[in-house]
PDB file of C-alpha atoms in Angstrom:
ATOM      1  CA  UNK A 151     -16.207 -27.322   1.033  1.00  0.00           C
ATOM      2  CA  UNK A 152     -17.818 -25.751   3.844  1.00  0.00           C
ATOM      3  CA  UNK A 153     -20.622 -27.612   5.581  1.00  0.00           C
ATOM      4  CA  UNK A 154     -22.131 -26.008   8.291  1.00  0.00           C
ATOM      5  CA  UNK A 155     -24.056 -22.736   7.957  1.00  0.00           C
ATOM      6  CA  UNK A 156     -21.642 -20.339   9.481  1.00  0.00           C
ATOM      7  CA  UNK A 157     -18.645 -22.216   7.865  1.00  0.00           C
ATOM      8  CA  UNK A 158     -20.403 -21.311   4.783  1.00  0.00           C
ATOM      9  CA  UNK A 159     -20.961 -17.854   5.643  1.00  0.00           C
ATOM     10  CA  UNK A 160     -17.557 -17.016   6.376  1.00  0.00           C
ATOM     11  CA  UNK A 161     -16.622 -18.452   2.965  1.00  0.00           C
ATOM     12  CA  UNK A 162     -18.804 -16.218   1.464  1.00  0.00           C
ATOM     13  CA  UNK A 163     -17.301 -12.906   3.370  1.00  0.00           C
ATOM     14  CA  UNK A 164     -13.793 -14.892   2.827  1.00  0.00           C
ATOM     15  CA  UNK A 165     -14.380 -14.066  -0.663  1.00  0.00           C
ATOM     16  CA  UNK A 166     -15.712 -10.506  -0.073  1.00  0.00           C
ATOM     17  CA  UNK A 167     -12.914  -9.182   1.702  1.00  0.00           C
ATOM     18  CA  UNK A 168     -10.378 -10.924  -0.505  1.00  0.00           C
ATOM     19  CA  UNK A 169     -11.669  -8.524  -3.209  1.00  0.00           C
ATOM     20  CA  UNK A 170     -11.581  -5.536  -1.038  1.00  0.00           C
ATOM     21  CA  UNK A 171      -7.904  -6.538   0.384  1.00  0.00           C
ATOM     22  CA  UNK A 172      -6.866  -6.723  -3.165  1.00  0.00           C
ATOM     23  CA  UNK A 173      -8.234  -3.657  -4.357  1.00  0.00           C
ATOM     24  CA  UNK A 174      -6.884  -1.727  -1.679  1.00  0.00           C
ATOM     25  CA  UNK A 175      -2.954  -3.170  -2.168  1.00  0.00           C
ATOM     26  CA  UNK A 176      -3.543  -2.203  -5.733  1.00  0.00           C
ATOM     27  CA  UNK A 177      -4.198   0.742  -4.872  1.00  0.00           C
ATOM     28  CA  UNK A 178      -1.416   1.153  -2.415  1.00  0.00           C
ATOM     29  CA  UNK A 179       1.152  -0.363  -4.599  1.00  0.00           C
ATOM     30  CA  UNK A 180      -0.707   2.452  -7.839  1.00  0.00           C
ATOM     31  CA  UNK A 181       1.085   4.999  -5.387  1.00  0.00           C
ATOM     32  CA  UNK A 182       3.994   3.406  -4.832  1.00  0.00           C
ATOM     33  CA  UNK A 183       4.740   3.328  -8.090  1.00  0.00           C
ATOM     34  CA  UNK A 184       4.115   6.482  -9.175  1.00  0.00           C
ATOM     35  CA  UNK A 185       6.724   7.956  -6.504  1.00  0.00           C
ATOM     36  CA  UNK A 186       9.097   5.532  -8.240  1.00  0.00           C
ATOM     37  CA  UNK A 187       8.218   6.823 -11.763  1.00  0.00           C
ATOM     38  CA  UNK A 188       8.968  10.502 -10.392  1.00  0.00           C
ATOM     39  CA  UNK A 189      11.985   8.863  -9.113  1.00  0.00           C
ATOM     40  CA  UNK A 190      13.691   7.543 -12.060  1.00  0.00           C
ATOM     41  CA  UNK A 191      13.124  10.966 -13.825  1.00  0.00           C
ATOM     42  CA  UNK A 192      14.935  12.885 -11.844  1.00  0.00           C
ATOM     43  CA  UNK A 193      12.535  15.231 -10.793  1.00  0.00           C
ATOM     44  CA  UNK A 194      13.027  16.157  -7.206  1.00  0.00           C
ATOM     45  CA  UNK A 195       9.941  17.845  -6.863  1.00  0.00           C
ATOM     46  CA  UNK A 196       7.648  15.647  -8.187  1.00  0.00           C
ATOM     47  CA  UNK A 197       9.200  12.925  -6.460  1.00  0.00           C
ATOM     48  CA  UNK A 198       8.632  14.731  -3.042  1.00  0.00           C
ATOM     49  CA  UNK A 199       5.192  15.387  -4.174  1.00  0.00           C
ATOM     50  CA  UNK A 200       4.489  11.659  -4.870  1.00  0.00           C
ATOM     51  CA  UNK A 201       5.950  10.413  -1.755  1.00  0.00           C
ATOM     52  CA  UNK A 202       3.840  12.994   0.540  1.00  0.00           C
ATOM     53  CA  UNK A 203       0.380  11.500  -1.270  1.00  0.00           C
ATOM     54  CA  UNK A 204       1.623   8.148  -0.855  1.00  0.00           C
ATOM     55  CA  UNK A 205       2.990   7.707   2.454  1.00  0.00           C
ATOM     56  CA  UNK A 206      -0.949   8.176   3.877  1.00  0.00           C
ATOM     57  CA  UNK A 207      -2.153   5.973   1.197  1.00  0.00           C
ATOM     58  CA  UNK A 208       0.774   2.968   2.452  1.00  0.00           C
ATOM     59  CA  UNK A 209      -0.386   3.925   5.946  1.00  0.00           C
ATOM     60  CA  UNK A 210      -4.042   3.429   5.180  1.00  0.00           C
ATOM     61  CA  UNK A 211      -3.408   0.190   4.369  1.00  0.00           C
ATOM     62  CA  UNK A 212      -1.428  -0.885   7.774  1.00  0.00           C
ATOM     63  CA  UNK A 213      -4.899   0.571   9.533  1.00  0.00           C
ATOM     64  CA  UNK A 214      -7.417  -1.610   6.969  1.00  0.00           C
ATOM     65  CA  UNK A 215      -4.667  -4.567   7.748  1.00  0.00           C
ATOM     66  CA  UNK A 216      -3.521  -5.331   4.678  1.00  0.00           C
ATOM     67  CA  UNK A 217       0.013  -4.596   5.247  1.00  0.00           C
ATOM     68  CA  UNK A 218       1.900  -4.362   8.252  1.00  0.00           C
ATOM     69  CA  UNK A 219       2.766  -2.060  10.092  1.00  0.00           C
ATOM     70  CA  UNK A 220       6.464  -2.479   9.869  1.00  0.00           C
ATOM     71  CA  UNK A 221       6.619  -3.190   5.907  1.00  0.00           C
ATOM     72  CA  UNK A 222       4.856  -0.217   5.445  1.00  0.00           C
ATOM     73  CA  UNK A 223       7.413   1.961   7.459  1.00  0.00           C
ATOM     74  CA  UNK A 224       9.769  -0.011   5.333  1.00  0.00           C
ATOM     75  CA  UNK A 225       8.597   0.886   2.307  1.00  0.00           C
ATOM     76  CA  UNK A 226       8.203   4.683   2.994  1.00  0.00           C
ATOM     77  CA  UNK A 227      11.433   4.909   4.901  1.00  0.00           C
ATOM     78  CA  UNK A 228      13.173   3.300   1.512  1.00  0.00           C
ATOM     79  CA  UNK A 229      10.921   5.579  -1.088  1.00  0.00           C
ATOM     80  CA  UNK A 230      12.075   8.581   1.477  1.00  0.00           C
ATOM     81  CA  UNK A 231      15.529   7.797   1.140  1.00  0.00           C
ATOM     82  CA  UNK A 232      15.663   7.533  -2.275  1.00  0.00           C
ATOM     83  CA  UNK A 233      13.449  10.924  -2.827  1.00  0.00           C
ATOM     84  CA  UNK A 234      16.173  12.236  -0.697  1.00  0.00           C
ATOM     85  CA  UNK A 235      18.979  11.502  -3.136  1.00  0.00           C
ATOM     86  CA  UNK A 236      17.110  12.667  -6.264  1.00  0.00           C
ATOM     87  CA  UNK A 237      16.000  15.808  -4.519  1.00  0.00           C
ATOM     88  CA  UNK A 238      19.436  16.717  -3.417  1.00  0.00           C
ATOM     89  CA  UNK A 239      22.191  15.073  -5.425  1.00  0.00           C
ATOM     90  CA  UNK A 240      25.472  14.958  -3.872  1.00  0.00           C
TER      91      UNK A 240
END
């Protein structure tokens, strides 16, 4: 437990940014997961549509630092590829 004054006052925005943090990779992930949804329906278009919302929403997070920078570039690259398949099948 924290002792000193400013040991407890970090605890206390500890806590407060923890909820923030979470709430915005919630949010992220929401995103995520609706380009994957569009995804495994096979609709190209709404796929396309759902990756071009998310792909600010996944960067958002890299600039709030909840992610970084190079698993969100991940991520998108790997949603982009895979809206590329269903949007042009071979």
């Amino acid at each position: 437990m924290a002792n000193t004054p400013s040991a407890k006052k970090m605890a206390r925005k500890i806590v407060r940014r923890t909820l923030v943090n979470t709430a915005r990779r919630s949010r992220m992930r929401t995103f995520i997961r609706k380009v994957e949804e569009a995804i495994a329906s096979g609709d190209g278009a709404a796929a396309t549509a759902a990756l071009r919302v998310a792909e600010p929403e996944i960067m958002r997070a890299v600039s709030k630092g909840v992610v970084h920078q190079n698993t969100a570039s991940r991520k998108v690259s790997r949603l982009a590829q895979r809206v590329k398949a269903v949007a042009r099948p071979a």
